[in-house]
Coordinates of C-alpha atoms in Angstrom, one line a residue:
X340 CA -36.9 26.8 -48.4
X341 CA -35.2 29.6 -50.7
X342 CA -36.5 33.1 -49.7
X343 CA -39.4 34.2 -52.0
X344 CA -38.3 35.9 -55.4
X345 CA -38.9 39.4 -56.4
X346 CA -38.3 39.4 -60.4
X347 CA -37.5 42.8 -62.7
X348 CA -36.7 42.7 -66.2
X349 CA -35.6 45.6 -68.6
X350 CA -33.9 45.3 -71.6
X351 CA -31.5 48.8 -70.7
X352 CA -28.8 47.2 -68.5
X353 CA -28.1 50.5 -67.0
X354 CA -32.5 50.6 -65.6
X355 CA -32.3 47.1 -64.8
X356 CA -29.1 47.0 -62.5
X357 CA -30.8 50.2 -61.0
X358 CA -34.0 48.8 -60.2
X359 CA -32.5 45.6 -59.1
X360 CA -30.3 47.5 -56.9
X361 CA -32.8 49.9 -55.0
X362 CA -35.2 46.4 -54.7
X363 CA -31.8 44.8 -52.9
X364 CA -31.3 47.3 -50.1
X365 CA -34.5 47.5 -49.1
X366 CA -35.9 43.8 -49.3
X367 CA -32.7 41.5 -49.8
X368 CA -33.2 40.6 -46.1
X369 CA -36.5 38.6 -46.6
X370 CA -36.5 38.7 -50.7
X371 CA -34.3 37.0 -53.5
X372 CA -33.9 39.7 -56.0
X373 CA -33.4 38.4 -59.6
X374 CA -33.1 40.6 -62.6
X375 CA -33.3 39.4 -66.5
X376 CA -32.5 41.5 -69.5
X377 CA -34.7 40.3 -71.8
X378 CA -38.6 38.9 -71.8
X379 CA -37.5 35.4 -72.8
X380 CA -34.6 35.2 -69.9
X381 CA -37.3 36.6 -67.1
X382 CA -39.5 33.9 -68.3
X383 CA -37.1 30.9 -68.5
X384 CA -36.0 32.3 -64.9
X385 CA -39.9 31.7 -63.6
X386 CA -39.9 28.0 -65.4
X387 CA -36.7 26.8 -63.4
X388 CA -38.0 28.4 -60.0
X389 CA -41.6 26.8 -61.1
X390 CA -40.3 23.6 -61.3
X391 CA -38.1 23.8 -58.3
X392 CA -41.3 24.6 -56.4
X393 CA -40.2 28.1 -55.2
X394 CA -42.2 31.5 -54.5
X395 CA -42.4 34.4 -56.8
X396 CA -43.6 37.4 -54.8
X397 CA -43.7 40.2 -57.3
X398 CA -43.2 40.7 -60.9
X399 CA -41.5 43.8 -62.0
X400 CA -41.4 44.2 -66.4
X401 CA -40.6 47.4 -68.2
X402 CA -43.1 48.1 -70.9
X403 CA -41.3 48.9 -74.1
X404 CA -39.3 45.5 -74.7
X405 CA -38.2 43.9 -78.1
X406 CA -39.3 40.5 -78.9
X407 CA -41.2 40.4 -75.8
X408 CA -43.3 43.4 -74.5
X409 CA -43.9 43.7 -70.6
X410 CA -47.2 43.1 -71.5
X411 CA -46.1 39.6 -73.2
X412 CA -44.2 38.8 -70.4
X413 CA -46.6 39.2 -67.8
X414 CA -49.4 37.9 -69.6
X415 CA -47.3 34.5 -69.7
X416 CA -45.9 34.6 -66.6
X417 CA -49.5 34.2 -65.4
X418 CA -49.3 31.1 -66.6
X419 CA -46.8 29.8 -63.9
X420 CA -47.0 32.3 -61.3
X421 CA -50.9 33.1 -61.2
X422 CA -50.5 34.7 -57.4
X423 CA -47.7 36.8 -58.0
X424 CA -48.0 40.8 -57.9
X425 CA -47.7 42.5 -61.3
X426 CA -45.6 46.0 -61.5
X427 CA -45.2 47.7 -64.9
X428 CA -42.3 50.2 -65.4
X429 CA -43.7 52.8 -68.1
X430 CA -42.0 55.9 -69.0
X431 CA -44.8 58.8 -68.7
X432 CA -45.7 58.7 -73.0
X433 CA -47.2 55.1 -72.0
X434 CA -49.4 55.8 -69.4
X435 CA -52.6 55.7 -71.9
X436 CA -51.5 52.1 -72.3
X437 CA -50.9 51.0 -69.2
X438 CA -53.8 51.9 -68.2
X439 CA -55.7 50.1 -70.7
X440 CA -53.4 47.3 -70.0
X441 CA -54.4 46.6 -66.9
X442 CA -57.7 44.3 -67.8
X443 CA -55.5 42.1 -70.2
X444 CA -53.1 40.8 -67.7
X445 CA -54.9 41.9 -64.4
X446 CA -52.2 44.2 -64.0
X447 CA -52.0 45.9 -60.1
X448 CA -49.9 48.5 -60.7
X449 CA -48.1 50.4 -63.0
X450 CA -45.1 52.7 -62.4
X451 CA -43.5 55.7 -63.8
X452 CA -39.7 55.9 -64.4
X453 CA -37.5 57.4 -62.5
X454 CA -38.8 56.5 -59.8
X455 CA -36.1 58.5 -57.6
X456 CA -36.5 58.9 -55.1
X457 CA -37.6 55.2 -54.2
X458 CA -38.1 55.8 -50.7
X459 CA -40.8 57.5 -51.9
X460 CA -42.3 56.2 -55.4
X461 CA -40.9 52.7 -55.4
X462 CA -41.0 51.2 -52.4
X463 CA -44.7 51.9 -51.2
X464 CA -45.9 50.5 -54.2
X465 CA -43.9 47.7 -53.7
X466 CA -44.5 47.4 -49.9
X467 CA -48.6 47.2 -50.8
X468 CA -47.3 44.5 -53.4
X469 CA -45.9 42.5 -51.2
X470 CA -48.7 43.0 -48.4
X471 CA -51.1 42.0 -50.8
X472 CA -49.2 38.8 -51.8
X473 CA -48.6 37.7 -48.2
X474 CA -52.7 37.7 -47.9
X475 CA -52.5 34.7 -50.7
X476 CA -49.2 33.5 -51.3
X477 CA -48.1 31.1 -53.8
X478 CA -47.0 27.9 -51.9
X479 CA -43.8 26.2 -52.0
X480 CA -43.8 22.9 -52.6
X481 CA -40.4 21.2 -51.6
X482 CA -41.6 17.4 -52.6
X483 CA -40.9 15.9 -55.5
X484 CA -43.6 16.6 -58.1
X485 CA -45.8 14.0 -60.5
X486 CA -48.1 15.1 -63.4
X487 CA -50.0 12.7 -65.1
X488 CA -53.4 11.3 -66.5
X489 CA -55.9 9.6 -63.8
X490 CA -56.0 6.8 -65.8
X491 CA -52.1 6.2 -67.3
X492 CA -50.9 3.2 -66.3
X493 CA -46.9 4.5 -66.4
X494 CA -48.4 7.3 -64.0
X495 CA -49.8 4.7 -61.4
X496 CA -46.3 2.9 -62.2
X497 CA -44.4 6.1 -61.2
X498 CA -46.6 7.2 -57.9
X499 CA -46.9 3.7 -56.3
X500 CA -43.1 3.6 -56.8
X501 CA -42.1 6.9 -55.2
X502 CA -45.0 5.5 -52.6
X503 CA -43.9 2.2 -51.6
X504 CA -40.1 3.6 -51.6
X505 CA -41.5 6.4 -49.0
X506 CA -40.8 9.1 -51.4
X507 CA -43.0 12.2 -50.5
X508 CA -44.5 13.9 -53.6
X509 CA -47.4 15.7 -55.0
X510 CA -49.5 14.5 -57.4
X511 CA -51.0 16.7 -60.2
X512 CA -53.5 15.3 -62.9
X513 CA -52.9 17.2 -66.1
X514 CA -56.6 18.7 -65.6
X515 CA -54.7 20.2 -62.6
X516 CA -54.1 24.0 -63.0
X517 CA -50.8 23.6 -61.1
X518 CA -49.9 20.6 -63.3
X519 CA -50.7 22.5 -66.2
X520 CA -48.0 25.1 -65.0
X521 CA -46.0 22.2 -64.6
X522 CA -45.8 21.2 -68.1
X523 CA -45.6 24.2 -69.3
X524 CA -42.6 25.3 -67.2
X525 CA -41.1 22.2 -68.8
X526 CA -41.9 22.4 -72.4
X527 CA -44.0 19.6 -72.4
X528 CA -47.8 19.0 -73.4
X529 CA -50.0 16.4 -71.5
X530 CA -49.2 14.1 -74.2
X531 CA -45.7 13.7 -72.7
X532 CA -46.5 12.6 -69.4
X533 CA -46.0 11.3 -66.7
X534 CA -43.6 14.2 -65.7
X535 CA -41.7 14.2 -62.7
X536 CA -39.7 16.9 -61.3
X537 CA -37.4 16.7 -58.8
X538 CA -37.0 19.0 -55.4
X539 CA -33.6 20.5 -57.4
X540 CA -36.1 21.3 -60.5
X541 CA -34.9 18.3 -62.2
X542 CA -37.6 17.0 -65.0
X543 CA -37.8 13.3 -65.4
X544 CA -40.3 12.5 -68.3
X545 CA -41.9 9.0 -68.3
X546 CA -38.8 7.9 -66.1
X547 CA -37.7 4.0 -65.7
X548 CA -37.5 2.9 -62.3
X549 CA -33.9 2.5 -62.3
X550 CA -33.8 6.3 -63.2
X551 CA -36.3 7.7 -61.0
X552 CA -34.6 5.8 -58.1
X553 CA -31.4 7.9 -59.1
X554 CA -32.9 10.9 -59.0
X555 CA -34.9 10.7 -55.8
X556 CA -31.8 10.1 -53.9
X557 CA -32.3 6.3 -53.7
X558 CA -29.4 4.4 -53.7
X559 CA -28.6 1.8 -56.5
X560 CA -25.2 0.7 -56.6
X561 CA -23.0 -1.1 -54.3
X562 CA -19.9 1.1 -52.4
X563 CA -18.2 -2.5 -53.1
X564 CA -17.4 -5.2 -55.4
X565 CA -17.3 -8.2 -52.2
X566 CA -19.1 -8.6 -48.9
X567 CA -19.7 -11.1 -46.8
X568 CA -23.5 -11.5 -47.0
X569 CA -25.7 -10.1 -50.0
X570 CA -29.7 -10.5 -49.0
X571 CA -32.1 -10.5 -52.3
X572 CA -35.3 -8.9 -51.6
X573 CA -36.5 -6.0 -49.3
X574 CA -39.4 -7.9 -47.6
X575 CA -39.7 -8.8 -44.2
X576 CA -37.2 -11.7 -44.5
X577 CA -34.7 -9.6 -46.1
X578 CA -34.8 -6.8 -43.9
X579 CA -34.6 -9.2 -41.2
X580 CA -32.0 -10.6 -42.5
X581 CA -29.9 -7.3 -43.0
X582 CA -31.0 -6.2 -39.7
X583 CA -29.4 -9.5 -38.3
X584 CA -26.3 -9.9 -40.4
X585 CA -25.2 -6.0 -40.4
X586 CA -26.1 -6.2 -36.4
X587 CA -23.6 -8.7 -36.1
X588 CA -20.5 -7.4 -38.0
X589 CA -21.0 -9.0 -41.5
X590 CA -20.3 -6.6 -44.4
X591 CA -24.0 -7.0 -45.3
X592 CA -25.9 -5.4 -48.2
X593 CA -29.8 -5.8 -49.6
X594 CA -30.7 -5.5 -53.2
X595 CA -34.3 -4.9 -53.8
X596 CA -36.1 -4.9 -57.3
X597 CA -38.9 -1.9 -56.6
X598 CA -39.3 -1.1 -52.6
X599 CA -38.2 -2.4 -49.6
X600 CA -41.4 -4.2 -47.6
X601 CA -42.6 -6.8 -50.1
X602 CA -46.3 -7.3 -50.0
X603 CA -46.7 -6.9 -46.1
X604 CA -44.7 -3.2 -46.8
X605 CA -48.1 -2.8 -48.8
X606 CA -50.2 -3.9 -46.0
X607 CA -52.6 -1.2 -45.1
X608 CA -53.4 -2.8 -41.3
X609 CA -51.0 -5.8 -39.6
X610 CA -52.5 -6.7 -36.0
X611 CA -51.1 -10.0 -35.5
X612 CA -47.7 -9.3 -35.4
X613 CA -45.8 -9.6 -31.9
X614 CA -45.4 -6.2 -29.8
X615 CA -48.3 -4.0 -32.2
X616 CA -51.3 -4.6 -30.0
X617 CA -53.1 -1.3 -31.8
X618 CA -51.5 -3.1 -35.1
X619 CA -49.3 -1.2 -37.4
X620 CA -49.6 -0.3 -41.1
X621 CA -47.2 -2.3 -43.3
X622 CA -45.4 1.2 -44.5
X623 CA -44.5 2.1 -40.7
X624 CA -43.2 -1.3 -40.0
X625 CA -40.8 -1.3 -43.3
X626 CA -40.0 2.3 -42.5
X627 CA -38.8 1.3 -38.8
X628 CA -36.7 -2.0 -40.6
X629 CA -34.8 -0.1 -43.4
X630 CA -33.8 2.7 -40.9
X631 CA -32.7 -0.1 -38.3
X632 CA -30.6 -1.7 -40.6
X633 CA -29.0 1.4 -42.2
X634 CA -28.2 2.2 -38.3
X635 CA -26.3 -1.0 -38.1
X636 CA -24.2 -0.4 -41.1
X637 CA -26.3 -2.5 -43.8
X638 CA -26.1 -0.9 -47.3
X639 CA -30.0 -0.9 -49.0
X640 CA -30.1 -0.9 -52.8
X641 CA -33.0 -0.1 -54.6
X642 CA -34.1 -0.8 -58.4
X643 CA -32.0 -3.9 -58.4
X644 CA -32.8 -6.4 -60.9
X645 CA -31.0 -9.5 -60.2
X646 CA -30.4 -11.9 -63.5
X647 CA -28.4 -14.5 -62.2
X648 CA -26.2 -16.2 -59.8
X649 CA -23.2 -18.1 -60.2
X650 CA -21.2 -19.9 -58.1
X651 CA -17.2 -18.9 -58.6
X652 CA -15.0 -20.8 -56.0
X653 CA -15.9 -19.7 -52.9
X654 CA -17.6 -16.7 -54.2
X655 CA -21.4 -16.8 -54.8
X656 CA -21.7 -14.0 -58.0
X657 CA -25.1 -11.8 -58.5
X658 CA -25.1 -10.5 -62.0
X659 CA -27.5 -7.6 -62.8
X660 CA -30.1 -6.7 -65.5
X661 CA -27.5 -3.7 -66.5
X662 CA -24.5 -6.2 -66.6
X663 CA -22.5 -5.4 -63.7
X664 CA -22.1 -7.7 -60.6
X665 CA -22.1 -8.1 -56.8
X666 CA -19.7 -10.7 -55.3
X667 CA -19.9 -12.5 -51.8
X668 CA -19.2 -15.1 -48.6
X669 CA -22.8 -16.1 -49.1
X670 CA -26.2 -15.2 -50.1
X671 CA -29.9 -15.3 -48.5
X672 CA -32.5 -15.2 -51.1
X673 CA -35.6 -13.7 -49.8
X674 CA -37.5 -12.6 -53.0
X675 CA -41.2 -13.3 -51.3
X676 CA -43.7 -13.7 -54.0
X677 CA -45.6 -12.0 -56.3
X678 CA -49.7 -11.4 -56.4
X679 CA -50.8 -14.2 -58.9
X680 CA -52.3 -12.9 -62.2
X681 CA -56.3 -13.4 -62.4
X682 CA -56.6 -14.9 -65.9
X683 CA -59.9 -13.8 -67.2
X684 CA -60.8 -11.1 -70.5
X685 CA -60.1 -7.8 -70.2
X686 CA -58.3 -7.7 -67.2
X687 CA -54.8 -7.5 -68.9
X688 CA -55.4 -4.4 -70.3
X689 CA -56.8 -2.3 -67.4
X690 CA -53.8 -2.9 -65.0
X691 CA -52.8 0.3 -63.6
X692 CA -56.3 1.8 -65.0
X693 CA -58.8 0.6 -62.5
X694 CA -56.8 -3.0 -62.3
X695 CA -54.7 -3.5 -59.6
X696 CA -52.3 -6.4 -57.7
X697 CA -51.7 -5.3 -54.4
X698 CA -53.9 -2.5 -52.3
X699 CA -52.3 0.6 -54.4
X700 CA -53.1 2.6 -51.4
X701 CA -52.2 5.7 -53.4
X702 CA -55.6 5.1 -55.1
X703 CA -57.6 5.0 -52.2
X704 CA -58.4 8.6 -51.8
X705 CA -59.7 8.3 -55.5
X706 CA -62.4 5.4 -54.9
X707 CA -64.3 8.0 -52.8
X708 CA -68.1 7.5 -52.8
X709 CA -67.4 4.3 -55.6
X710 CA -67.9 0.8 -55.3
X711 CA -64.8 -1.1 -55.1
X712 CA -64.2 -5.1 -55.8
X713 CA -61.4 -6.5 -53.4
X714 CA -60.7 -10.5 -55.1
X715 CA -59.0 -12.9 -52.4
X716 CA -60.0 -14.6 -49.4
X717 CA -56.7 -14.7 -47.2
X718 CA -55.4 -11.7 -44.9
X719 CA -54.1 -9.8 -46.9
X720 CA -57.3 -9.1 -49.0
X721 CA -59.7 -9.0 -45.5
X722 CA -56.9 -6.1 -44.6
X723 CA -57.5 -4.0 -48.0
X724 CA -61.2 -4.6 -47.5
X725 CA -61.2 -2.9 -44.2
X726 CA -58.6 0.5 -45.4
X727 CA -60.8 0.4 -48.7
X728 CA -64.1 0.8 -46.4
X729 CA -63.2 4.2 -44.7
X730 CA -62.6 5.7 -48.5
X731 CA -65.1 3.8 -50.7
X732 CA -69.5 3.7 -50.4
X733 CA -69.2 0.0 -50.9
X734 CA -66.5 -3.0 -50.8
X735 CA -67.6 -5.9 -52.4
X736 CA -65.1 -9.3 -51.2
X737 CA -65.3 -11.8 -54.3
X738 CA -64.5 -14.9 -53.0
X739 CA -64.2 -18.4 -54.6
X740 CA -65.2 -20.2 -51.4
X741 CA -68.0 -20.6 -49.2
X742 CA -66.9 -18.1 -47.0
X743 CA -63.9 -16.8 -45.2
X744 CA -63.1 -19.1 -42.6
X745 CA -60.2 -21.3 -44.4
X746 CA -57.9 -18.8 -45.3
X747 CA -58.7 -15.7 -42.8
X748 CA -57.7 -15.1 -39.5
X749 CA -60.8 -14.9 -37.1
X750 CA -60.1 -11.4 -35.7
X751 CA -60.5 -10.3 -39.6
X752 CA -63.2 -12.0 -40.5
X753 CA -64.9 -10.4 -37.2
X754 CA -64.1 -6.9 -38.0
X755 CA -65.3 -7.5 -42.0
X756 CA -68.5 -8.5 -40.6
X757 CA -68.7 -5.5 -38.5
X758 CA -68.5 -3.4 -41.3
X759 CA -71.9 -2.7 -42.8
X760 CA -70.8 -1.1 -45.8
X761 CA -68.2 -4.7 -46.5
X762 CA -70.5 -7.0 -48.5
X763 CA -68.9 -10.8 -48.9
X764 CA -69.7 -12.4 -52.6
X765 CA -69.1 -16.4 -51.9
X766 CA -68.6 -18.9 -53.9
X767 CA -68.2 -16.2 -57.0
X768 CA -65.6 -15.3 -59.7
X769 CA -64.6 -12.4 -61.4
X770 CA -64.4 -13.2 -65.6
X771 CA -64.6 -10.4 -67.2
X772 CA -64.0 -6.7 -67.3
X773 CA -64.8 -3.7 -69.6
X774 CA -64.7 -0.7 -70.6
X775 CA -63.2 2.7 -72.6
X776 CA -60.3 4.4 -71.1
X777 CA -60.4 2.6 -67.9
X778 CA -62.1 -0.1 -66.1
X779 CA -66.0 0.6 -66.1
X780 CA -67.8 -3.0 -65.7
X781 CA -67.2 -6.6 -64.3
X782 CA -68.7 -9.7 -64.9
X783 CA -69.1 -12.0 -62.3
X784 CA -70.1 -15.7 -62.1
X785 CA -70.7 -18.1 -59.4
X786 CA -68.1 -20.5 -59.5
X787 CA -70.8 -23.8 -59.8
X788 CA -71.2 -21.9 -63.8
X789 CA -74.7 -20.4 -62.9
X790 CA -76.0 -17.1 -64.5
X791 CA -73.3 -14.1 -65.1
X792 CA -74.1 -10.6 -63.9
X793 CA -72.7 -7.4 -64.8
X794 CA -71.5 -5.1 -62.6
X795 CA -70.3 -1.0 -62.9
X796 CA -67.1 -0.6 -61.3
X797 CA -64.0 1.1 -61.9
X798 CA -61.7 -0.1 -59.1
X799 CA -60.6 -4.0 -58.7
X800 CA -57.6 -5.0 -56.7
X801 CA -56.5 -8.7 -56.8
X802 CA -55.3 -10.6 -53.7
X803 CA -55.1 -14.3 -55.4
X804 CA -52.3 -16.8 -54.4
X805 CA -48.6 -16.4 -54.8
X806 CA -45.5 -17.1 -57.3
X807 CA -42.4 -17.0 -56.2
X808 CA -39.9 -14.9 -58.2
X809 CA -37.3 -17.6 -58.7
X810 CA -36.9 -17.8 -62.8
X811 CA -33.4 -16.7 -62.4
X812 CA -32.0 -19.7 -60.1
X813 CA -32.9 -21.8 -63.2
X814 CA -30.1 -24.7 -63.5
X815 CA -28.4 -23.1 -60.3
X816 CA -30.4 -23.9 -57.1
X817 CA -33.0 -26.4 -56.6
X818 CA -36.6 -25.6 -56.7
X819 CA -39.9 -27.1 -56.2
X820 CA -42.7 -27.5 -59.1
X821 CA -44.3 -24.2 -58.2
X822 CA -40.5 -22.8 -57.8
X823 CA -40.0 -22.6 -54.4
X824 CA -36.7 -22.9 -53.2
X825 CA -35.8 -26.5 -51.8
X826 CA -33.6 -26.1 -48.5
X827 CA -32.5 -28.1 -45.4
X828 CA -34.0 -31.8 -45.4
X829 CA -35.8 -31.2 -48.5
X830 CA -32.3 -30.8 -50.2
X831 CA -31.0 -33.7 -48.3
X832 CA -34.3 -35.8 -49.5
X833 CA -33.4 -35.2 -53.4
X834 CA -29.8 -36.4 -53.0
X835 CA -28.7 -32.9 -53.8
X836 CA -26.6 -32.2 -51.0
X837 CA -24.2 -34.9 -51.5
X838 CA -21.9 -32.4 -53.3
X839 CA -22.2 -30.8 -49.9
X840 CA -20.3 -33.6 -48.5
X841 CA -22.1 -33.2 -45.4
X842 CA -25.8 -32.4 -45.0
X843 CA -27.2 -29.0 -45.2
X844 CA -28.1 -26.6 -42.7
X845 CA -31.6 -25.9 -42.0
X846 CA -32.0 -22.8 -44.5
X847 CA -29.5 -23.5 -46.5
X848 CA -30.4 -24.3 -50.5
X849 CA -28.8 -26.7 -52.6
X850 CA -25.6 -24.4 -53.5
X851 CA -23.2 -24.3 -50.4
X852 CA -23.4 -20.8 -48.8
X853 CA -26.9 -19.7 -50.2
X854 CA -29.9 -19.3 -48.3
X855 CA -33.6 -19.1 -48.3
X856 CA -35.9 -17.4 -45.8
X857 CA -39.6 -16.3 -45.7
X858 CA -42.3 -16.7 -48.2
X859 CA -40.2 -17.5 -50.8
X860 CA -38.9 -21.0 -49.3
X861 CA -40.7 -23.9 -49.9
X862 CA -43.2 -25.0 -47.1
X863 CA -42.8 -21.8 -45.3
X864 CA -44.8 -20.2 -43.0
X865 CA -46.6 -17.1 -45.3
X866 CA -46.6 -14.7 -41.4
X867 CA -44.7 -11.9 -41.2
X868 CA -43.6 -12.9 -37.7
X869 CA -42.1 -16.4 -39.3
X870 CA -40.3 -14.2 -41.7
X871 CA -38.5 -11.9 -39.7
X872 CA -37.7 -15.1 -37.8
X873 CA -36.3 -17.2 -40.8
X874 CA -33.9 -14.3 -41.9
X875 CA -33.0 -14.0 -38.0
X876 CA -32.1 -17.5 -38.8
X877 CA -30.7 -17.4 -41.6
X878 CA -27.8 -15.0 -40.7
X879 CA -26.7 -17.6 -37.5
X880 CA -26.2 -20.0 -39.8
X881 CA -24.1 -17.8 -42.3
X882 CA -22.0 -17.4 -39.2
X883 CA -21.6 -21.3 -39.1
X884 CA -20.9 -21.7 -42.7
X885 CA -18.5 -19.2 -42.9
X886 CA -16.8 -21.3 -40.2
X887 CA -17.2 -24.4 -40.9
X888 CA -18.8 -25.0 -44.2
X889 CA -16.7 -23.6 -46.9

């Protein structure tokens, strides 16, 4: 972290390099010393180190200014810099006002000029300043910074991105004093957000994800045109594949859409997977992936949108959403699925205000004391009903079946029914939401069409089924009817693989050289376990088609 700043402004050049220079050789050691000319400089100086989430210790302003009095100047660098110590320099005809200054920008000292000798007039008063500062510091805040409104849907957008992409930040509603400061250091009123300021001071308003990415130090484009394996999609399959294929000396780079870990990389609690016997959170086991395969060499591209692919000789092409492309030996497609959208009124409109796919874990902390509706009867959903428990008074599971014991695994459905506070709501449907600015009510209604009841409620997160994200193979590589990708002896079936002019490899799709592995294959195995183990997979038999297949 930069040292802590000591600021003095005076519009005589001659008092300001003065001050600034008796303030160096005694605290330069511990202190930044910056010195502005003007009101309006000093204040554009405390905006920049506001946003780059420094320290101002002391404020030092001469009195008689043009354009902006010392008075002026402190009173608004309250504003940003509420902790900070304020000096005023007055020549002795100003005392009067100073004094009766003091009340209108809680002023805590005021000094005469000259102060020579400084040894003794400046720097005791200075000293006590900064004594009295260290007793309740301003804190620095290195993270990357987000202000925005509880219920803005582009905020939630913005955090669970930074989130899921293990970005730290701090978050800052705009009824926030800090994020007040925040906008206002950036010119910006609350109807501009969200607002996102970098750890270089950087502001980012309402960024796209392809933007934000940049300017969090993710990495979104390729260091080449041609490898010999691209993987598409960050889940487990992916990452297993990149661990795999960079592992074993193949040029190897990952394109993800949003973040690395797919839906299990949103898993608040995985138990069941091999060598976890306390379990592990899905964050921790992405974390440990993406830094394993960056160790082996594997390049990780994030805010990737992947439009098409095209099959160019030997060369399998991935064009992108901005119109450049990615060239390679082969390709493993492991694009998982996406959270199937719960059709029913109202909904649409709340997602992101009290409507959510996924277990948004960045809104736990917010559900506290609040009943919460968790919609899904498979793992993933018992696992969000457990982290959900420790935050919220009540979790209610809505469930279309008569209970939990088709689609659960039996160590969840014992640790739900531990939970006193985890109520299960069989054989019931959620259609219909409500309410103003966010989500407020739901109505539910048992799924045999009996009576509907109303519910308050400003927190629903939907666990229901699974599409894969396979619109842009259209034409290329053979799908299913739900758009699953066909491979191996399902290819061979459908006659497909006679262009092969031999029969497919176990993974392999109906285009020579491409691959499918994990949830997004047809008939797979929807475990994280099977999906490490399919990209595993995958990547050996890349190795034999780049031997023998081409």
């Amino acid at each position: 972290m930069a040292k802590p700043a000591i600021l003095t402004v005076d519009d005589d050049p001659a008092v300001s390099r003065a001050v600034a220079r008796d303030l160096r050789k005694q605290y330069a050691e511990d202190y930044r010393i910056i010195r502005a000319d003007s009101g309006q400089e000093a204040l554009d100086a405390l905006k920049e180190l506001k946003l780059r989430g420094e320290q101002v210790a002391v404020l030092l302003a001469d009195y008689r200014m043009p354009n902006m009095t010392g008075l002026q100047f402190l009173e608004a660098a309250m504003d940003l810099f509420p902790r900070a110590r304020r000096v005023l320099l007055t020549a002795y005809a100003d005392t009067d006002a100073a004094i009766q200054a003091i009340n209108v920008v809680d002023l805590d000292h005021y000094l005469l000029k000259p102060w020579h000798p400084p040894e003794e007039k400046l720097y005791p008063v200075i000293d006590a300043m900064l004594e009295a500062w260290k007793a309740a510091p301003d804190r620095p805040v290195a993270d990357v910074k987000v202000v925005g409104h509880r219920w803005s849907a582009p905020s939630f957008k913005v955090r669970d991105f930074l989130a899921r992409n293990m970005v730290s930040y701090r978050w800052y509603t705009t009824d926030d004093d800090e994020g007040q400061r925040l906008l206002t250091a950036a010119g910006l009123t609350e109807a501009d957000v969200p607002l996102v300021v970098t750890q270089e001071g950087k502001t980012l308003v309402a960024p796209g994800e392809a933007e934000l990415a940049v300017q969090v130090g993710l990495t979104t484009t390729p260091a080449s045109d041609f490898y010999d394996l691209v993987v598409v999609g960050g889940g487990p399959a992916g990452l297993g594949a990149a661990v795999y294929g960079a592992s074993e000396g193949l040029r190897t780079v990952l394109l993800e859409e949003r973040a690395t870990g797919g839906q299990a990389g949103q898993s608040s609690r995985i138990e069941n997977y091999l060598g976890f016997p306390d379990g592990v959170s899905g964050a921790q086991l992405t974390d440990r992936a993406r830094r394993q395969a960056v160790k082996f060499g594997a390049e990780l591209l994030t805010a990737c949108k992947v439009t098409r692919l095209a099959v160019q000789g030997s060369a399998r092409v991935l064009h992108f959403e901005d119109g450049t492309t990615i060239a390679a030996h082969s390709v493993i497609l492991a694009t998982g699925v996406a959270y199937r959208r719960l059709r029913a009124p109202g909904l649409e409109q709340f997602h992101g205000r009290g409507v959510y796919y996924g277990s948004a874990s960045t809104e736990a902390p917010s559900c506290s004391d609040q009943d919460v509706y968790i919609v899904g009867g498979a793992n993933s959903a018992g696992q969000a009903a457990m982290f959900f428990s420790r935050y919220a008074r009540r979790v209610h599971l809505v469930v279309r079946a008569p209970n939990l014991d088709a689609s659960m695994s039996r160590y969840l459905i014992e640790q739900i029914a531990a939970v006193p506070t985890i109520e299960v709501h069989p054989c019931t449907e959620i259609v219909g939401a409500d309410g103003d600015e966010h989500l407020e009510r739901l109505t539910l209604r048992p799924v045999d069409g009996g009576a509907e009841r109303t519910v308050d409620s400003s927190w629903l997160f939907i666990f229901i089924g699974a599409e894969p994200r396979t619109d842009w193979l259209e034409g290329v590589v053979q799908r299913d009817a739900r758009g699953f990708v066909l491979t191996g002896p399902d290819v061979a079936a459908s006659g497909d693989h006679l262009a092969l002019g031999r029969d497919p490899y176990h993974l392999e799709s109906s285009v020579p050289g491409v691959f499918a592995a994990g949830d997004v294959r047809a008939d797979s195995v929807k475990r994280v376990a099977s999906a490490v183990g399919e990209g595993a997979m995958a990547v050996s038999l890349v190795h034999r088609y780049l031997v023998e297949g081409q």
